[in-house]
Short mmCIF file of C-alpha atoms in Angstrom, two decimals:
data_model
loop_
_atom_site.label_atom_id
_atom_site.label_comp_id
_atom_site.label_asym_id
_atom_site.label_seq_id
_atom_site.Cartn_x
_atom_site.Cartn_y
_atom_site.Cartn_z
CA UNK A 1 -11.85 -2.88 22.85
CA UNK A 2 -13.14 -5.16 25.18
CA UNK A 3 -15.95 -7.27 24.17
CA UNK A 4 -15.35 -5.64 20.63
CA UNK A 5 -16.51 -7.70 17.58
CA UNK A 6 -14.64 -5.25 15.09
CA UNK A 7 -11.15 -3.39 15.27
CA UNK A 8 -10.24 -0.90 12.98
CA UNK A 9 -6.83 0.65 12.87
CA UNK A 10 -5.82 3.84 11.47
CA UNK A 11 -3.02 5.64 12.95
CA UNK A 12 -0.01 7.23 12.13
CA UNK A 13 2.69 6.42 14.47
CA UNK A 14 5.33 9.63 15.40
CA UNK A 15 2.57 11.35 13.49
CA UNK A 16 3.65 13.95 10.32
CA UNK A 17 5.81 15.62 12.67
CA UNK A 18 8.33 14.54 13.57
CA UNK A 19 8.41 11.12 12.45
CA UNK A 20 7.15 11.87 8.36
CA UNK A 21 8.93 15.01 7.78
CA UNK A 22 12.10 12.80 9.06
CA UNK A 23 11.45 9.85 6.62
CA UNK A 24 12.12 12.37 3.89
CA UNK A 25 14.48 14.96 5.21
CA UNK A 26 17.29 12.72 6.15
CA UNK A 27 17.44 10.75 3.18
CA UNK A 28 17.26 14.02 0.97
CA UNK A 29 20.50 15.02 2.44
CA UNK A 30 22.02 11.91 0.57
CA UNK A 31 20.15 12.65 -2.07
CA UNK A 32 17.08 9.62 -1.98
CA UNK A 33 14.11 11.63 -2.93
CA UNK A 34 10.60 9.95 -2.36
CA UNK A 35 7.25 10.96 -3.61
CA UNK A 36 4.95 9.23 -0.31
CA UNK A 37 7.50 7.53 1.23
CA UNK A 38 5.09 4.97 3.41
CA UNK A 39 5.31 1.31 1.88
CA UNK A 40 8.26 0.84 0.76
CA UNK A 41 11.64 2.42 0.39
CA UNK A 42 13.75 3.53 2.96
CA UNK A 43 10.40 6.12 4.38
CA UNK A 44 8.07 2.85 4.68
CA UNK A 45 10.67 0.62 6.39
CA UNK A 46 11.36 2.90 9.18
CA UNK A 47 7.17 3.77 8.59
CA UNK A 48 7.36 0.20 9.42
CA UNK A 49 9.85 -0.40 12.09
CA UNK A 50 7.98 2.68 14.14
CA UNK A 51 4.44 1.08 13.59
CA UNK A 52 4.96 -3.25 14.23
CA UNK A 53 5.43 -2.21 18.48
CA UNK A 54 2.48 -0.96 18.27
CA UNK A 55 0.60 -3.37 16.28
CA UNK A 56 1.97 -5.53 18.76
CA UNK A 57 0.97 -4.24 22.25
CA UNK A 58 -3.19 -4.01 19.88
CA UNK A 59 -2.58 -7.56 19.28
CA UNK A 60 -1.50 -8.11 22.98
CA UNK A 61 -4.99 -6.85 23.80
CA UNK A 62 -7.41 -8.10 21.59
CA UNK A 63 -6.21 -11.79 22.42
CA UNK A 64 -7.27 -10.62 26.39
CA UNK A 65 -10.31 -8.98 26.09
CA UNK A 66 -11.81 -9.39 22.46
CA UNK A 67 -10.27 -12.30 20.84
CA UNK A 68 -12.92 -12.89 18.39
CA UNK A 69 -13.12 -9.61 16.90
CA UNK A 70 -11.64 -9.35 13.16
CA UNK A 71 -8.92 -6.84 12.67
CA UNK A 72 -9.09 -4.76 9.95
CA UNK A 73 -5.95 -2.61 9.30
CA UNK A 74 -5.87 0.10 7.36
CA UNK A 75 -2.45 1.51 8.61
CA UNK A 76 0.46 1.57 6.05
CA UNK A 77 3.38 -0.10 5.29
CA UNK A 78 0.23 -2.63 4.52
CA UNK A 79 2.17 -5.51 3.90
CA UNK A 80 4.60 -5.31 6.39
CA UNK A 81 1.95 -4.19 8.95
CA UNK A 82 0.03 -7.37 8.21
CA UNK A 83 3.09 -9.68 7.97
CA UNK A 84 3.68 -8.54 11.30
CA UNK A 85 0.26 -9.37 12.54
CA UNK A 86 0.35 -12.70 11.19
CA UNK A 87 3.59 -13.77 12.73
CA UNK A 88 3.25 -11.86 15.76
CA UNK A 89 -0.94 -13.31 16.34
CA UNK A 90 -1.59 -15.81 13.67
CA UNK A 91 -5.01 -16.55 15.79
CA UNK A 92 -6.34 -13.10 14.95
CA UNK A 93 -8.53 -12.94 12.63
CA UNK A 94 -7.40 -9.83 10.51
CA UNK A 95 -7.29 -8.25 7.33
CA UNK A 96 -5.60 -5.20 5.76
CA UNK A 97 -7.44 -3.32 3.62
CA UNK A 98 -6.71 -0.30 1.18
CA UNK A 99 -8.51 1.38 -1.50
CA UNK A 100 -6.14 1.28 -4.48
CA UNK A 101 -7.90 -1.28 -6.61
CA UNK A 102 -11.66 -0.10 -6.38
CA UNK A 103 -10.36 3.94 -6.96
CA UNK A 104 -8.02 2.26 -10.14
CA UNK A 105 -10.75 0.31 -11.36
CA UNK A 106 -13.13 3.39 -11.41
CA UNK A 107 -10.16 5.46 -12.52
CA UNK A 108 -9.66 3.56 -15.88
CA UNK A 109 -12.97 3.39 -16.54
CA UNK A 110 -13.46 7.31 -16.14
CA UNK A 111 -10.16 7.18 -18.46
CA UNK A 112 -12.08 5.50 -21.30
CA UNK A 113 -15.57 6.71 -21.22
CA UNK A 114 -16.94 3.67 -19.29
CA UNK A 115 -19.39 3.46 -16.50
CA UNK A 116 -17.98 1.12 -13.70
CA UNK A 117 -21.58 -0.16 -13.50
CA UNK A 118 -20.72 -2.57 -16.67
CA UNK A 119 -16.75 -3.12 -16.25
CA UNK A 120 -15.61 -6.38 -14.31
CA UNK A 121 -12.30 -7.15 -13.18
CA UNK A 122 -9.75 -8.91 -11.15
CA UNK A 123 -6.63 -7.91 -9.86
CA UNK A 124 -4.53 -9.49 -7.71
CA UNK A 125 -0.57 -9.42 -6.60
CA UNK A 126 0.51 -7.52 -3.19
CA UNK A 127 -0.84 -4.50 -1.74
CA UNK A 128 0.54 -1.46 -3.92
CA UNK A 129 1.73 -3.44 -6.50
CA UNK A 130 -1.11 -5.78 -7.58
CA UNK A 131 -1.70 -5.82 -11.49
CA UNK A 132 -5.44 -6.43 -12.82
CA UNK A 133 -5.36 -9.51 -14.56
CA UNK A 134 -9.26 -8.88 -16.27
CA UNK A 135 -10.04 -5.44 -16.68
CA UNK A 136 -13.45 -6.06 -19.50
CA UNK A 137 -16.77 -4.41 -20.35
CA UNK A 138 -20.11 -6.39 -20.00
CA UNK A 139 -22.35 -5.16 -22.60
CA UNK A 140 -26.33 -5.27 -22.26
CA UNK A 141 -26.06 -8.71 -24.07
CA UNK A 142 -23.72 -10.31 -22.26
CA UNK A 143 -20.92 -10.41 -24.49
CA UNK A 144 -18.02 -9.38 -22.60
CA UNK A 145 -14.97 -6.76 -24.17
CA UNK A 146 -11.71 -7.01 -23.24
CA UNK A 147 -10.80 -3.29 -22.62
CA UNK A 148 -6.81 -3.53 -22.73
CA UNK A 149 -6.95 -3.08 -26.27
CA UNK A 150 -8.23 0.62 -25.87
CA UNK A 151 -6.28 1.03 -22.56
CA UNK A 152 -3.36 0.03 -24.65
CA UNK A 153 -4.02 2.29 -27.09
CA UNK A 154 -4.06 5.47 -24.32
CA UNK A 155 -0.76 4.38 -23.61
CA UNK A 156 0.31 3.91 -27.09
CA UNK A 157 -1.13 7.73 -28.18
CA UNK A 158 0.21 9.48 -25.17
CA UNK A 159 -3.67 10.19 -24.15
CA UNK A 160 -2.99 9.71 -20.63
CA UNK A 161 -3.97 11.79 -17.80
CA UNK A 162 -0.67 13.76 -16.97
CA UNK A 163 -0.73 12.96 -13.04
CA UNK A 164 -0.80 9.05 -14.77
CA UNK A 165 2.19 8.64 -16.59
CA UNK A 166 3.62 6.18 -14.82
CA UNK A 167 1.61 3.65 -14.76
CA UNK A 168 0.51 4.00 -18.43
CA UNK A 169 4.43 3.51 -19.02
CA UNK A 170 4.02 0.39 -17.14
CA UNK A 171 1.47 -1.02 -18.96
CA UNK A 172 3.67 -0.65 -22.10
CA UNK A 173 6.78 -2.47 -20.05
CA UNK A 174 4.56 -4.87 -18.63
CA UNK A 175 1.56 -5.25 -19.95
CA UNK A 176 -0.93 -5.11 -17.07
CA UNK A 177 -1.82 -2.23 -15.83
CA UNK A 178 -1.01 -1.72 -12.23
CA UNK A 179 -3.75 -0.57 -8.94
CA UNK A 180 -1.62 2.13 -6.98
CA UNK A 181 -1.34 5.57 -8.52
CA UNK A 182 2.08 6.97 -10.20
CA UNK A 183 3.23 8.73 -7.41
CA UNK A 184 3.26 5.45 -5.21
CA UNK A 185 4.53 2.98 -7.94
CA UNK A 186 7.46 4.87 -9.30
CA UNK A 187 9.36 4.99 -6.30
CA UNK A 188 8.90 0.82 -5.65
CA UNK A 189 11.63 0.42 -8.37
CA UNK A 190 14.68 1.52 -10.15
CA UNK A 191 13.39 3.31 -12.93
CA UNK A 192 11.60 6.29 -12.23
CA UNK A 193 13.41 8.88 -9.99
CA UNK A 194 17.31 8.83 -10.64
CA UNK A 195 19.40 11.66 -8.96
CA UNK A 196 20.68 14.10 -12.30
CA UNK A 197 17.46 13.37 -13.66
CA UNK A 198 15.21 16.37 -13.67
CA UNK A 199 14.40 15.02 -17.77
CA UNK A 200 12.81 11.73 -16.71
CA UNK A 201 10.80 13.44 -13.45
CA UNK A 202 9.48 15.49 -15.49
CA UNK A 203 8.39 14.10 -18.31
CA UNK A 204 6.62 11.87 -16.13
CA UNK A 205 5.25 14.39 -13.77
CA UNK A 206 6.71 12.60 -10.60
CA UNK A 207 5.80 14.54 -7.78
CA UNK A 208 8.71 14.59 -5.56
CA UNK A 209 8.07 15.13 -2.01
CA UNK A 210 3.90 15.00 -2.18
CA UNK A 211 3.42 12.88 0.84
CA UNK A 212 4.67 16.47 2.73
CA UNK A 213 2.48 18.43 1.19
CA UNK A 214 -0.84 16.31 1.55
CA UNK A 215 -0.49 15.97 4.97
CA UNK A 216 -0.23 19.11 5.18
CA UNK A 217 -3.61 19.95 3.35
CA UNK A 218 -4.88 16.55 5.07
CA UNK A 219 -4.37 18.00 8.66
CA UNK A 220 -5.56 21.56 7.55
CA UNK A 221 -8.89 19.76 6.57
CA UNK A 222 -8.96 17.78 9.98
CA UNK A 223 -9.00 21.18 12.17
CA UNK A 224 -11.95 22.36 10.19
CA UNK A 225 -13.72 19.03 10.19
CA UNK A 226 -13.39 19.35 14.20
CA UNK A 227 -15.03 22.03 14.03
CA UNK A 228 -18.26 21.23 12.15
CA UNK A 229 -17.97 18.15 14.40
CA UNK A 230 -18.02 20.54 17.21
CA UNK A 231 -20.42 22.61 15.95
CA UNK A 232 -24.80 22.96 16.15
CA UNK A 233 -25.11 21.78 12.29
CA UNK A 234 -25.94 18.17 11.20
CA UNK A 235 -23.40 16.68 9.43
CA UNK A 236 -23.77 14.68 6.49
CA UNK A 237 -22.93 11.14 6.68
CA UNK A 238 -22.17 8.46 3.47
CA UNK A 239 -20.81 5.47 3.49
CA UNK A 240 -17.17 5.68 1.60
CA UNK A 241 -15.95 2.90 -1.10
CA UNK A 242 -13.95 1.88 2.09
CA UNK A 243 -14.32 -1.76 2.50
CA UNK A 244 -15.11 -1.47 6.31
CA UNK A 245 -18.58 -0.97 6.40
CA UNK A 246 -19.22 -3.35 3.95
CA UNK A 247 -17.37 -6.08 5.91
CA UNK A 248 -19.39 -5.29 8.95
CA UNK A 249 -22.69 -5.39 7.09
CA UNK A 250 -21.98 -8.75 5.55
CA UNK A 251 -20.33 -10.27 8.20
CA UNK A 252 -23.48 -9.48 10.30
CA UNK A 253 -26.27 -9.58 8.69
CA UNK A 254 -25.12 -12.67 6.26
CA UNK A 255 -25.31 -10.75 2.93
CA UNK A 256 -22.12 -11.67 0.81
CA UNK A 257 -19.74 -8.74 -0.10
CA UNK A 258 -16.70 -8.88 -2.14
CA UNK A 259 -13.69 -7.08 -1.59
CA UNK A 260 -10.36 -7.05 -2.06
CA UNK A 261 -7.80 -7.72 0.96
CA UNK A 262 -4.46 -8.37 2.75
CA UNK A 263 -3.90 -11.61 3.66
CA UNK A 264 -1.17 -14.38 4.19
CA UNK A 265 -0.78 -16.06 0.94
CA UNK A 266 -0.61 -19.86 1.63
CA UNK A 267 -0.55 -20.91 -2.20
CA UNK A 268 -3.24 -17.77 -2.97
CA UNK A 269 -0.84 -16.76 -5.58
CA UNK A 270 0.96 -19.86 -6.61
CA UNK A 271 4.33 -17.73 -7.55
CA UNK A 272 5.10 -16.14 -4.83
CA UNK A 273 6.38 -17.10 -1.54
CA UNK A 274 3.68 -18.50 1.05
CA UNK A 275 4.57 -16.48 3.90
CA UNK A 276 4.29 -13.40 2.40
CA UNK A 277 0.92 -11.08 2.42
CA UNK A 278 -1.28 -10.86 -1.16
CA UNK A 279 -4.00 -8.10 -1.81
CA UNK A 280 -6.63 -10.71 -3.68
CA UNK A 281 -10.43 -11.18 -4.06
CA UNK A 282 -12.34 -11.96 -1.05
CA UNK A 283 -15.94 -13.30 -0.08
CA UNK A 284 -17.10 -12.01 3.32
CA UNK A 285 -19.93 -13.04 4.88
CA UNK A 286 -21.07 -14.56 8.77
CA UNK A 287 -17.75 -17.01 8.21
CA UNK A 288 -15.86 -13.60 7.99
CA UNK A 289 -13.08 -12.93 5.21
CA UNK A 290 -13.04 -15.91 2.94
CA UNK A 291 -10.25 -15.01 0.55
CA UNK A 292 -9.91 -16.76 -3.39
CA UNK A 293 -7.09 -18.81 -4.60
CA UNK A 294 -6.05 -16.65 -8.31
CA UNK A 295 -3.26 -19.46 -9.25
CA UNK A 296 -0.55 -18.52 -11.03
CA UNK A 297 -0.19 -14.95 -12.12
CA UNK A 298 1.79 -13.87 -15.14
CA UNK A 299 5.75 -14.25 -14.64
CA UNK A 300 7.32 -10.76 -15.29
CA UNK A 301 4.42 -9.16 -12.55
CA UNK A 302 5.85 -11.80 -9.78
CA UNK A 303 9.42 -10.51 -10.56
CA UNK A 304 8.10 -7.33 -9.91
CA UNK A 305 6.33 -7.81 -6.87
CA UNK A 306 9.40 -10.02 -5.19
CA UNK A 307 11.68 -6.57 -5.62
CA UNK A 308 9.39 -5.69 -2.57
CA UNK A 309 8.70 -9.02 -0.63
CA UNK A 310 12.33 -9.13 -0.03
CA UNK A 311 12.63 -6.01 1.70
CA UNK A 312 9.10 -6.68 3.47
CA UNK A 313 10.34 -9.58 4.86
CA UNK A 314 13.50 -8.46 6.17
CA UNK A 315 11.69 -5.71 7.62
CA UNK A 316 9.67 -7.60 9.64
CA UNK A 317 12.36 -9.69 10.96
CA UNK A 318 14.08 -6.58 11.78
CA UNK A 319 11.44 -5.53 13.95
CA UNK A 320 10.59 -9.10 15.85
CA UNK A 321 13.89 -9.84 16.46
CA UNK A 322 15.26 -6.07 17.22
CA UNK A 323 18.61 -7.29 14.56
CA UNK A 324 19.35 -4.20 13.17
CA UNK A 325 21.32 -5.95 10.78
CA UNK A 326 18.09 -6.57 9.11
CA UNK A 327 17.08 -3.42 8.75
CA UNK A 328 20.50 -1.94 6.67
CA UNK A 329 20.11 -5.62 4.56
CA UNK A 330 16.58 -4.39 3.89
CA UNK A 331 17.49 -1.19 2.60
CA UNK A 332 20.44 -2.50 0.99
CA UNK A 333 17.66 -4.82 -1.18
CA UNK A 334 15.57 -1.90 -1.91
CA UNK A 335 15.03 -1.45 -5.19
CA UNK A 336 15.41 2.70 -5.16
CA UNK A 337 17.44 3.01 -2.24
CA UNK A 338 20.02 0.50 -3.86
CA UNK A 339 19.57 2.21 -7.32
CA UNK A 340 20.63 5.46 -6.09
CA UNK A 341 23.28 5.04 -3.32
CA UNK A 342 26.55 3.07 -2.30
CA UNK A 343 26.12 0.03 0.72
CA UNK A 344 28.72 2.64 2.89
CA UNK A 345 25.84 5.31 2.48
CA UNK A 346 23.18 2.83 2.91
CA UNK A 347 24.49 1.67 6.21
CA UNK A 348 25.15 5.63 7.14
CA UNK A 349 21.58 6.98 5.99
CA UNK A 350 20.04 3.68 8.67
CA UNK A 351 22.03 4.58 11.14
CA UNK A 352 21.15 8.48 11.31
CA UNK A 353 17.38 7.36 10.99
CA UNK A 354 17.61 5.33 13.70
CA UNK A 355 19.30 8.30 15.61
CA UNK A 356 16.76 10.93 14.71
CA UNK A 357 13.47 8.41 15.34
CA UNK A 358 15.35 8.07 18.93
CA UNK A 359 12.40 6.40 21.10
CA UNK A 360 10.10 6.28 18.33
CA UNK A 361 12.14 3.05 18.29
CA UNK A 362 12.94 0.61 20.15
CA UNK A 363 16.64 -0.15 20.96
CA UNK A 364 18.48 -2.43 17.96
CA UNK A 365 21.70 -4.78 18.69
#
């Protein structure tokens, strides 16, 4: 990294095996099913507690040999992964960046016969769990059309794609619709997956377990990209809907990009706690990543999104101050953790976790 103007993380830390298959085996046996298991939850707070050592001994680095480079971190538990950063190197320029709110955006649109071309949004809240606030058409005229009518009326009709019916049953509770898919969001509460209910997962289509399987395809279709890589043929390259290379364009040549990004909050989102890390708007140009104050944001989505700061935050501490207190008073605030099991198997299902990750973590008094 040294001399680097640009760090990009993406990494996996204990890897599928063991560290993955372990986030969902052990809690199975106590009967805590997860769909992805990797921001929040009892899967993304050990996802968590295995990844902030590392993000420290990165951070450790860049301040000696490239301390002006911006961060960008793509490597989930987002949240907790930047909270980390920010405590652990507040100097570092950084941001954490994820694709859930471009994909949704294009997603609805595809869901009501709209070219993204002519919709315009905003979204905002924290990463996984950010509502849009403006989801409209822009007509040839200018006139501008709210489009939550007709994505209300989906909902309404049951014309919702089946892999989708989670979040269109949010947008009924809650009226916004939210930027992470269903399998994500229905394990970040209390409502979705309940043990003796085989009804409500399926009428849902919650696909228990998926995180196993798509690594499994994912590392199936890394062996046989290593081999074209390998190979005599040219390889196609396109640039993704990844913010990266936008950031690096703009933030060299000058030409202003927007995206949307992980940052520290600092009154960004006027009800919710300062300290913790937002997913908002956010210029970039040759000042870097110049995020936008949104204000206040409807009531019952902040309730919502503090089910997860909590455990965030006690996350984090767990893993700066090695109190592994923390991390059974995280789980114990959990929203689906606490839904499903008693504190006494709480505290049991942390400490066999911690047993299994052995040095995958450090040591915990």
């Amino acid at each position: 990294m040294r001399g680097s103007d640009f760090v990009i993380l993406m990494m996996q830390v204990g890897g599928y095996k063991p560290a993955t298959v372990t986030d969902f085996d052990i809690p199975k046996k106590y009967g805590l099913r997860q769909t992805i298991a990797d921001t929040l939850g009892i899967g993304g707070i050990f996802r968590g507690l295995r990844t902030i050592p590392v993000l420290e001994a990165i951070c450790r680095d860049m301040q000696e040999v490239c301390p002006q480079a911006l961060l960008m971190q793509y490597v989930n538990p987002m949240a907790i992964n930047c909270w980390a950063i920010k405590d652990l190197a507040p100097e570092i320029r950084t941001v954490g960046l994820c694709h859930s709110v471009q994909h949704t955006a294009a997603h609805l649109a595809q869901c009501l016969g709209e070219d993204i071309a002519d919709v315009n949004y905003v979204s905002a809240g924290i990463n996984h769990v950010a509502f849009f606030l403006k989801y409209e058409k822009v007509h040839s005229d200018g006139r501008r059309e709210d489009l939550y009518p007709r994505l209300n009326a989906l909902a309404a009709d049951g014309r919702v794609p089946s892999d989708d019916r989670v979040r269109f049953d949010v947008l009924k509770r809650l009226g916004h619709f939210v930027t992470e898919s269903s399998e994500h969001f229905s394990e970040y509460t209390s409502w979705y997956i309940k043990e003796g209910r085989g009804d409500l997962i399926d009428q849902l289509n919650i696909p228990l377990d998926e995180y196993i399987r798509r690594c499994e395809v994912q590392i199936k279709e890394w062996h046989a990209l290593r081999k074209e890589l390998e190979g005599d043929k040219p390889i196609e390259v396109c640039r993704s809907n990844e913010y990266a290379a936008g950031i690096i364009h703009a933030a060299v040549t000058g030409n202003p990009a927007l995206i949307y990004g992980n940052v520290p909050n600092n009154g960004l989102i006027e009800n919710l706690p300062d300290e913790c890390i937002v997913e908002v708007p956010c210029h970039v140009d040759r000042n870097g990543i110049q995020p936008v104050r949104v204000g206040r944001i409807p009531s019952q989505l902040s309730a919502v999104m503090n089910l997860s700061v909590s455990v965030q935050q006690l996350t984090v501490e767990a893993a700066l101050t090695k109190n592994r207190e923390r991390i059974y008073q995280a789980a114990l605030l959990d929203p689906h953790t606490s839904a499903e099991l008693s504190p006494d198997q709480i505290w049991n299902l942390v400490d066999d976790l911690i047993d299994a990750h052995g040095d995958l973590l450090p040591r915990y008094q």
